[in-house]
CSV table of C-alpha atoms in Angstrom, one decimal:
chain,number,residue,atom,x,y,z
B,1,MET,CA,-28.2,-6.7,79.2
B,2,THR,CA,-30.1,-6.4,76.0
B,3,SER,CA,-31.2,-10.0,76.0
B,4,ARG,CA,-32.7,-9.5,79.5
B,5,ARG,CA,-34.7,-6.5,78.4
B,6,THR,CA,-35.9,-8.4,75.3
B,7,LEU,CA,-36.8,-11.4,77.6
B,8,LEU,CA,-38.7,-9.5,80.2
B,9,LYS,CA,-40.5,-7.0,78.0
B,10,GLY,CA,-42.0,-10.0,76.2
B,11,THR,CA,-43.4,-11.8,79.2
B,12,LEU,CA,-47.2,-11.5,79.3
B,13,PHE,CA,-47.6,-12.9,82.7
B,14,GLY,CA,-46.5,-11.2,85.9
B,15,SER,CA,-45.3,-11.8,87.0
B,16,ALA,CA,-55.3,4.9,103.0
B,17,ALA,CA,-51.7,4.6,104.3
B,18,ALA,CA,-50.0,3.0,101.3
B,19,LEU,CA,-46.4,3.8,100.5
B,20,GLN,CA,-45.3,7.1,101.9
B,21,PRO,CA,-42.3,8.8,100.2
B,22,THR,CA,-40.8,11.3,102.7
B,23,ALA,CA,-38.8,14.4,102.1
B,24,ALA,CA,-35.7,12.7,103.5
B,25,PRO,CA,-34.0,10.3,101.0
B,26,ALA,CA,-33.2,6.8,102.1
B,27,SER,CA,-29.6,5.7,102.4
B,28,GLY,CA,-29.6,4.6,98.7
B,29,GLY,CA,-30.6,8.1,97.6
B,30,GLY,CA,-34.2,7.4,96.6
B,31,PRO,CA,-37.5,8.0,98.3
B,32,PHE,CA,-38.2,6.1,101.5
B,33,LEU,CA,-41.0,3.7,100.7
B,34,ARG,CA,-43.4,1.8,103.1
B,35,LEU,CA,-45.7,-1.0,102.4
B,36,PRO,CA,-49.4,-0.6,103.4
B,37,ALA,CA,-50.1,-1.9,106.9
B,38,PRO,CA,-52.4,-4.9,107.3
B,39,THR,CA,-55.9,-4.2,108.6
B,40,GLY,CA,-56.6,-7.3,110.8
B,41,PRO,CA,-56.6,-7.5,114.6
B,42,TYR,CA,-53.5,-9.6,114.9
B,43,PRO,CA,-49.8,-8.6,114.4
B,44,VAL,CA,-47.9,-10.6,111.9
B,45,GLY,CA,-44.9,-12.9,112.4
B,46,THR,CA,-42.7,-14.2,109.7
B,47,GLN,CA,-40.2,-17.0,109.1
B,48,SER,CA,-38.2,-18.1,106.0
B,49,VAL,CA,-38.0,-21.7,105.0
B,50,HIS,CA,-35.7,-23.5,102.6
B,51,LEU,CA,-37.1,-26.7,100.9
B,52,THR,CA,-35.4,-29.3,98.6
B,53,ASP,CA,-37.1,-32.0,96.5
B,54,PRO,CA,-34.9,-35.1,96.3
B,55,ALA,CA,-37.3,-36.6,93.7
B,56,ARG,CA,-36.8,-33.8,91.1
B,57,THR,CA,-34.0,-32.3,89.1
B,58,ASP,CA,-34.2,-28.6,88.6
B,59,PRO,CA,-35.3,-28.1,84.9
B,60,TRP,CA,-33.3,-24.9,84.5
B,61,VAL,CA,-29.9,-25.5,86.0
B,62,GLY,CA,-29.8,-29.2,86.9
B,63,GLY,CA,-29.2,-30.5,90.4
B,64,LEU,CA,-31.6,-30.7,93.3
B,65,ARG,CA,-34.8,-28.6,93.0
B,66,GLU,CA,-34.7,-25.9,95.8
B,67,LEU,CA,-37.4,-23.6,96.9
B,68,MET,CA,-37.6,-20.6,99.3
B,69,LEU,CA,-40.7,-19.9,101.3
B,70,THR,CA,-41.9,-17.0,103.5
B,71,VAL,CA,-44.4,-18.1,106.1
B,72,LEU,CA,-46.6,-15.3,107.5
B,73,TYR,CA,-48.9,-15.9,110.5
B,74,PRO,CA,-50.9,-14.2,113.2
B,75,ALA,CA,-48.6,-13.6,116.1
B,76,ARG,CA,-49.3,-13.7,119.9
B,77,SER,CA,-47.0,-10.7,120.4
B,78,VAL,CA,-44.3,-8.9,118.4
B,79,ARG,CA,-42.7,-7.0,121.3
B,80,GLY,CA,-38.9,-7.3,121.2
B,81,PHE,CA,-38.9,-8.6,117.6
B,82,SER,CA,-37.7,-6.8,114.5
B,83,ARG,CA,-39.6,-6.2,111.3
B,84,ALA,CA,-38.4,-8.1,108.3
B,85,PRO,CA,-37.1,-6.3,105.2
B,86,GLN,CA,-39.0,-7.0,102.0
B,87,LEU,CA,-35.7,-8.0,100.3
B,88,THR,CA,-32.4,-9.2,101.7
B,89,PRO,CA,-29.5,-6.9,100.9
B,90,ALA,CA,-28.3,-9.2,98.2
B,91,GLU,CA,-31.8,-9.5,96.7
B,92,ALA,CA,-32.3,-5.8,96.8
B,93,GLY,CA,-29.2,-5.2,94.7
B,94,VAL,CA,-30.3,-7.7,92.1
B,95,PHE,CA,-33.9,-6.5,92.1
B,96,ALA,CA,-32.7,-2.9,91.5
B,97,GLU,CA,-31.1,-4.1,88.3
B,98,TYR,CA,-33.9,-6.4,87.1
B,99,ALA,CA,-37.0,-4.3,88.1
B,100,PRO,CA,-36.9,-1.9,85.0
B,101,LEU,CA,-36.2,-5.0,82.8
B,102,VAL,CA,-39.0,-7.1,84.2
B,103,HIS,CA,-41.4,-4.1,84.1
B,104,PRO,CA,-40.2,-1.3,81.8
B,105,GLY,CA,-40.9,2.1,83.2
B,106,LEU,CA,-39.8,1.3,86.8
B,107,PRO,CA,-36.8,3.4,88.1
B,108,GLU,CA,-33.3,2.5,86.9
B,109,PRO,CA,-30.8,1.1,89.4
B,110,GLY,CA,-29.8,3.5,92.1
B,111,ALA,CA,-33.0,5.6,92.0
B,112,VAL,CA,-34.7,3.6,94.8
B,113,ASP,CA,-33.2,2.0,97.9
B,114,TRP,CA,-35.2,-1.2,97.6
B,115,GLY,CA,-33.3,-2.7,100.6
B,116,ALA,CA,-34.8,-0.1,102.9
B,117,VAL,CA,-38.4,-1.3,102.3
B,118,LEU,CA,-39.7,-3.0,105.5
B,119,THR,CA,-42.6,-5.4,105.7
B,120,HIS,CA,-45.0,-5.5,108.7
B,121,GLY,CA,-43.9,-9.0,109.6
B,122,TYR,CA,-41.8,-9.6,112.7
B,123,VAL,CA,-39.1,-12.2,112.4
B,124,GLY,CA,-39.6,-15.2,114.7
B,125,ALA,CA,-42.4,-13.7,116.7
B,126,PRO,CA,-44.4,-16.4,118.6
B,127,PRO,CA,-47.5,-17.5,116.8
B,128,LEU,CA,-51.0,-17.1,118.1
B,129,PRO,CA,-52.2,-20.3,119.7
B,130,GLY,CA,-54.7,-22.4,117.8
B,131,ARG,CA,-54.9,-23.8,114.3
B,132,GLN,CA,-55.5,-21.4,111.4
B,133,PRO,CA,-56.4,-22.0,107.7
B,134,ALA,CA,-53.3,-22.3,105.5
B,135,LEU,CA,-53.0,-20.4,102.3
B,136,VAL,CA,-50.2,-21.0,99.7
B,137,TYR,CA,-49.3,-18.3,97.2
B,138,SER,CA,-47.5,-18.5,93.8
B,139,PRO,CA,-46.3,-15.1,92.3
B,140,GLY,CA,-46.5,-14.1,88.7
B,141,GLY,CA,-43.8,-15.0,86.1
B,142,GLY,CA,-40.7,-12.9,86.5
B,143,ASP,CA,-41.7,-11.8,90.0
B,144,SER,CA,-40.4,-13.1,93.4
B,145,ARG,CA,-42.6,-14.1,96.3
B,146,THR,CA,-41.8,-10.9,98.1
B,147,LEU,CA,-44.0,-8.9,95.7
B,148,GLY,CA,-47.0,-10.7,97.3
B,149,THR,CA,-46.3,-9.4,100.8
B,150,THR,CA,-49.0,-6.7,101.1
B,151,LEU,CA,-52.0,-9.1,100.5
B,152,ALA,CA,-50.4,-11.9,102.4
B,153,GLU,CA,-49.8,-9.8,105.5
B,154,ASP,CA,-53.4,-8.7,105.5
B,155,LEU,CA,-54.6,-12.3,105.2
B,156,ALA,CA,-52.3,-13.3,108.1
B,157,SER,CA,-53.5,-10.4,110.2
B,158,HIS,CA,-57.0,-11.8,109.9
B,159,GLY,CA,-56.1,-15.2,111.2
B,160,ARG,CA,-54.5,-17.3,108.4
B,161,VAL,CA,-51.1,-18.8,107.9
B,162,VAL,CA,-49.8,-17.7,104.5
B,163,VAL,CA,-47.0,-19.4,102.6
B,164,LEU,CA,-45.3,-17.4,99.9
B,165,VAL,CA,-43.5,-19.6,97.4
B,166,ASP,CA,-40.6,-18.6,95.2
B,167,HIS,CA,-39.9,-20.5,91.9
B,168,PRO,CA,-36.2,-20.3,91.2
B,169,GLY,CA,-35.4,-20.1,87.5
B,170,ASP,CA,-38.2,-17.9,86.3
B,171,ALA,CA,-38.3,-15.5,89.3
B,172,SER,CA,-36.2,-12.4,88.8
B,173,GLN,CA,-34.1,-13.2,91.9
B,174,VAL,CA,-34.2,-15.7,94.7
B,175,GLU,CA,-31.6,-15.9,97.4
B,176,LEU,CA,-31.1,-19.6,98.4
B,177,PRO,CA,-28.6,-21.0,101.0
B,178,THR,CA,-26.7,-22.2,98.0
B,179,GLY,CA,-26.5,-18.8,96.4
B,180,MET,CA,-28.4,-16.3,94.3
B,181,ARG,CA,-30.6,-17.5,91.5
B,182,THR,CA,-31.8,-15.2,88.7
B,183,THR,CA,-34.1,-15.8,85.8
B,184,VAL,CA,-32.7,-18.2,83.1
B,185,LEU,CA,-35.3,-17.4,80.4
B,186,ILE,CA,-33.9,-15.6,77.3
B,187,GLY,CA,-36.4,-13.9,75.1
B,188,PRO,CA,-40.2,-14.3,75.3
B,189,PRO,CA,-40.9,-17.9,76.3
B,190,ASP,CA,-42.0,-20.1,73.5
B,191,PRO,CA,-44.9,-22.5,74.3
B,192,ALA,CA,-42.6,-25.4,75.3
B,193,THR,CA,-40.7,-23.1,77.7
B,194,PHE,CA,-43.9,-21.7,79.2
B,195,ARG,CA,-45.2,-25.2,79.7
B,196,THR,CA,-42.0,-26.3,81.4
B,197,MET,CA,-42.2,-23.2,83.7
B,198,THR,CA,-45.8,-23.9,84.6
B,199,ASP,CA,-45.3,-27.6,85.1
B,200,THR,CA,-42.4,-26.8,87.4
B,201,ARG,CA,-44.5,-24.4,89.4
B,202,ILE,CA,-47.3,-26.9,89.7
B,203,ALA,CA,-44.8,-29.5,91.1
B,204,ASP,CA,-43.4,-26.8,93.4
B,205,LEU,CA,-46.8,-26.2,94.9
B,206,ARG,CA,-47.5,-29.9,95.3
B,207,LEU,CA,-44.2,-30.2,97.1
B,208,VAL,CA,-45.2,-27.4,99.5
B,209,LEU,CA,-48.6,-29.0,100.1
B,210,ASP,CA,-46.7,-32.3,100.9
B,211,ARG,CA,-44.4,-30.5,103.4
B,212,LEU,CA,-46.9,-28.2,105.2
B,213,GLY,CA,-47.1,-30.6,108.1
B,214,ASP,CA,-43.3,-30.6,108.5
B,215,LEU,CA,-42.8,-26.8,108.5
B,216,PRO,CA,-41.9,-25.0,111.8
B,217,LEU,CA,-45.4,-23.4,111.9
B,218,ALA,CA,-47.2,-26.7,111.3
B,219,PRO,CA,-48.6,-26.8,114.8
B,220,VAL,CA,-50.7,-23.6,114.1
B,221,MET,CA,-51.9,-24.7,110.7
B,222,ASP,CA,-55.3,-26.4,110.1
B,223,LEU,CA,-54.4,-28.8,107.3
B,224,CYS,CA,-58.0,-29.5,106.8
B,225,ARG,CA,-58.5,-25.9,105.6
B,226,ILE,CA,-56.0,-25.3,102.8
B,227,GLY,CA,-56.4,-22.7,100.0
B,228,LEU,CA,-54.2,-21.9,97.0
B,229,TYR,CA,-53.9,-18.5,95.3
B,230,GLY,CA,-51.7,-17.0,92.7
B,231,HIS,CA,-51.1,-14.1,90.4
B,232,SER,CA,-50.8,-14.4,86.6
B,233,ALA,CA,-48.6,-17.5,85.9
B,234,GLY,CA,-49.0,-18.2,89.7
B,235,GLY,CA,-52.8,-18.2,89.3
B,236,THR,CA,-52.5,-20.7,86.4
B,237,ALA,CA,-50.3,-23.0,88.5
B,238,ALA,CA,-52.5,-22.7,91.6
B,239,VAL,CA,-55.6,-23.9,89.6
B,240,TYR,CA,-53.9,-26.8,87.9
B,241,ALA,CA,-52.2,-27.9,91.1
B,242,ALA,CA,-55.5,-28.0,92.9
B,243,ARG,CA,-57.5,-29.9,90.3
B,244,HIS,CA,-56.7,-33.4,91.5
B,245,ASP,CA,-55.6,-32.6,95.1
B,246,ARG,CA,-58.4,-33.1,97.6
B,247,ARG,CA,-56.4,-31.4,100.3
B,248,VAL,CA,-57.1,-28.0,98.6
B,249,GLY,CA,-60.5,-26.6,99.6
B,250,ALA,CA,-60.5,-23.4,97.5
B,251,VAL,CA,-58.5,-21.6,94.8
B,252,ALA,CA,-58.2,-17.9,93.9
B,253,ASN,CA,-56.8,-17.1,90.5
B,254,LEU,CA,-55.7,-13.5,90.1
B,255,GLU,CA,-55.6,-13.0,86.4
B,256,GLY,CA,-53.9,-16.2,85.3
B,257,CYS,CA,-54.7,-17.9,81.9
B,258,LEU,CA,-56.1,-21.5,82.1
B,259,ASP,CA,-55.4,-22.7,78.6
B,260,LEU,CA,-52.5,-25.1,79.1
B,261,ASN,CA,-54.4,-27.9,77.5
B,262,PRO,CA,-56.5,-28.0,74.3
B,263,THR,CA,-59.5,-29.0,76.4
B,264,SER,CA,-61.1,-26.8,79.1
B,265,VAL,CA,-59.8,-27.2,82.6
B,266,GLU,CA,-62.2,-28.7,85.1
B,267,VAL,CA,-62.3,-27.5,88.7
B,268,ASP,CA,-64.6,-29.1,91.2
B,269,ARG,CA,-64.1,-26.8,94.2
B,270,PRO,CA,-64.7,-23.1,94.9
B,271,LEU,CA,-62.8,-20.9,92.5
B,272,LEU,CA,-62.3,-17.1,92.5
B,273,LEU,CA,-61.6,-15.7,89.0
B,274,PHE,CA,-60.4,-12.2,89.6
B,275,ARG,CA,-59.1,-10.0,86.8
B,276,SER,CA,-58.4,-6.3,86.1
B,277,ASP,CA,-60.3,-4.3,83.4
B,278,GLY,CA,-57.1,-2.9,81.8
B,279,PHE,CA,-54.9,-5.9,81.1
B,280,GLU,CA,-54.0,-6.3,77.5
B,281,GLY,CA,-54.3,-10.1,77.8
B,282,ALA,CA,-58.0,-9.9,78.8
B,283,ALA,CA,-59.3,-11.6,75.7
B,284,ARG,CA,-57.1,-14.7,76.3
B,285,ILE,CA,-58.1,-14.6,80.0
B,286,GLU,CA,-61.8,-14.5,79.3
B,287,SER,CA,-61.6,-17.2,76.7
B,288,SER,CA,-59.7,-19.6,79.0
B,289,TRP,CA,-62.2,-19.0,81.8
B,290,ALA,CA,-65.3,-19.3,79.6
B,291,SER,CA,-66.4,-22.7,80.7
B,292,LEU,CA,-65.6,-22.4,84.4
B,293,PRO,CA,-68.3,-22.0,87.1
B,294,GLY,CA,-66.1,-19.9,89.4
B,295,ARG,CA,-66.9,-16.6,91.0
B,296,ARG,CA,-65.9,-13.8,88.6
B,297,VAL,CA,-64.8,-10.4,89.9
B,298,LEU,CA,-63.6,-7.4,87.8
B,299,LEU,CA,-61.1,-4.9,89.3
B,300,ALA,CA,-62.0,-1.5,88.0
B,301,ASP,CA,-59.5,1.1,86.7
B,302,ALA,CA,-56.7,-1.4,87.3
B,303,ASN,CA,-54.0,-3.3,85.3
B,304,HIS,CA,-52.2,-6.6,85.7
B,305,TRP,CA,-49.8,-5.8,88.6
B,306,ALA,CA,-52.4,-4.1,90.8
B,307,PHE,CA,-52.8,-7.4,92.5
B,308,THR,CA,-49.2,-7.3,93.8
B,309,ASP,CA,-47.1,-4.9,95.9
B,310,TYR,CA,-46.6,-2.8,92.8
B,311,GLY,CA,-50.2,-1.6,93.2
B,312,SER,CA,-48.9,0.7,96.0
B,313,LEU,CA,-45.2,1.0,95.0
B,314,VAL,CA,-45.8,2.2,91.5
B,315,ALA,CA,-48.4,4.8,92.5
B,316,ARG,CA,-46.1,6.4,95.1
B,317,LEU,CA,-43.1,6.2,92.8
B,318,GLN,CA,-45.1,8.2,90.3
B,319,THR,CA,-45.8,10.8,93.1
B,320,ALA,CA,-42.1,11.0,93.7
B,321,GLY,CA,-41.5,11.7,90.0
B,322,LEU,CA,-39.8,8.3,89.3
B,323,VAL,CA,-42.5,6.7,87.3
B,324,THR,CA,-44.5,8.3,84.4
B,325,ALA,CA,-48.2,8.3,84.2
B,326,THR,CA,-48.0,6.1,81.1
B,327,ALA,CA,-45.9,3.5,82.9
B,328,ARG,CA,-48.2,3.6,85.9
B,329,ALA,CA,-51.2,3.0,83.8
B,330,ALA,CA,-49.5,0.1,82.0
B,331,LEU,CA,-48.5,-1.6,85.2
B,332,ILE,CA,-51.3,-1.0,87.7
B,333,GLY,CA,-54.0,1.2,86.0
B,334,THR,CA,-55.2,4.7,86.8
B,335,GLY,CA,-57.4,4.0,89.9
B,336,ASP,CA,-56.8,5.2,93.4
B,337,PRO,CA,-54.3,2.6,94.8
B,338,VAL,CA,-55.9,2.8,98.3
B,339,VAL,CA,-59.3,1.8,96.8
B,340,THR,CA,-57.8,-0.9,94.6
B,341,LEU,CA,-55.9,-2.5,97.4
B,342,ALA,CA,-58.9,-2.5,99.7
B,343,GLU,CA,-61.0,-4.2,97.0
B,344,VAL,CA,-58.3,-6.9,96.4
B,345,ARG,CA,-58.0,-7.5,100.1
B,346,ARG,CA,-61.7,-7.6,100.6
B,347,ARG,CA,-62.5,-10.0,97.8
B,348,VAL,CA,-59.7,-12.5,98.4
B,349,GLY,CA,-60.2,-12.4,102.2
B,350,ALA,CA,-63.9,-12.9,102.0
B,351,PHE,CA,-63.6,-15.7,99.4
B,352,PHE,CA,-61.3,-17.8,101.7
B,353,ALA,CA,-63.3,-16.9,104.8
B,354,ARG,CA,-66.5,-18.2,103.1
B,355,HIS,CA,-65.0,-21.4,101.7
B,356,LEU,CA,-62.4,-22.4,104.4
B,357,LEU,CA,-64.8,-22.4,107.3
């Protein structure tokens, strides 16, 4: 257990009705938490997809490279369909153990019933007719795809198909048909390990781009309007994956460093460079972005994980007495979580609306 804490404390990358703790405890004994509702005109459907890449060997455990995706989309109707949990029961148990290790200051196992958190996506709901822009998301290092749910649901509710990608091996937990995968990193990643992780993520994203036309929701995707976005290490991977891929029309980088190579990265398509004002890695971020012509936005009174579901979760856990003010500031900043979330949704949504016409 000590090695996990050492590992995850050292990772620099991430990995008005927000969460509402109620007086009644959830079945696991903690506060009942809700994710913020999407703001768009469409209800949201959701499907999970398992992919394998026969051309690659998993760099962490050997064997075939596997991925898990969550596809969110505007639905025609959700009547008669059930809301999806944010985590499967097995994932919730593992996440409860890893959460305070990935992000020190989060509640210890047993304090929160993570398995009771529901998304606003309805499993298997029929999609809205027509073809919508497709957005592909890569989460921060140490985080699973499920922690990008709040932003993705909002994007889907405004008429996009959003594909959340898990990267088994560095994500805290991923439940695959072949079993549960947890992070294999031990200690802060050295440069070679970080490069392996990022190169693997880039290859994962390219696999997803290759397979978009084969996914069950392909008939409602407009594959001439594809965007990539990612948080932290996911933002790094999204930019590098898009560089030489003409299928990608726009990229949003949510506080990911772009210094994989000695020379500056070149990006010849619309690029959103979005960072918080409280992140301890700001100097590195700014240095690696210095030569890029992208649109720069600063998220005020925020910290690194305000771009993820933690932006709402942590604030409400503090209200419930389960997270200290110091831990909250270190994770998401001191700003009003409702204002912060609205700004993230507005900026990312407007960027893709403008550049994926």
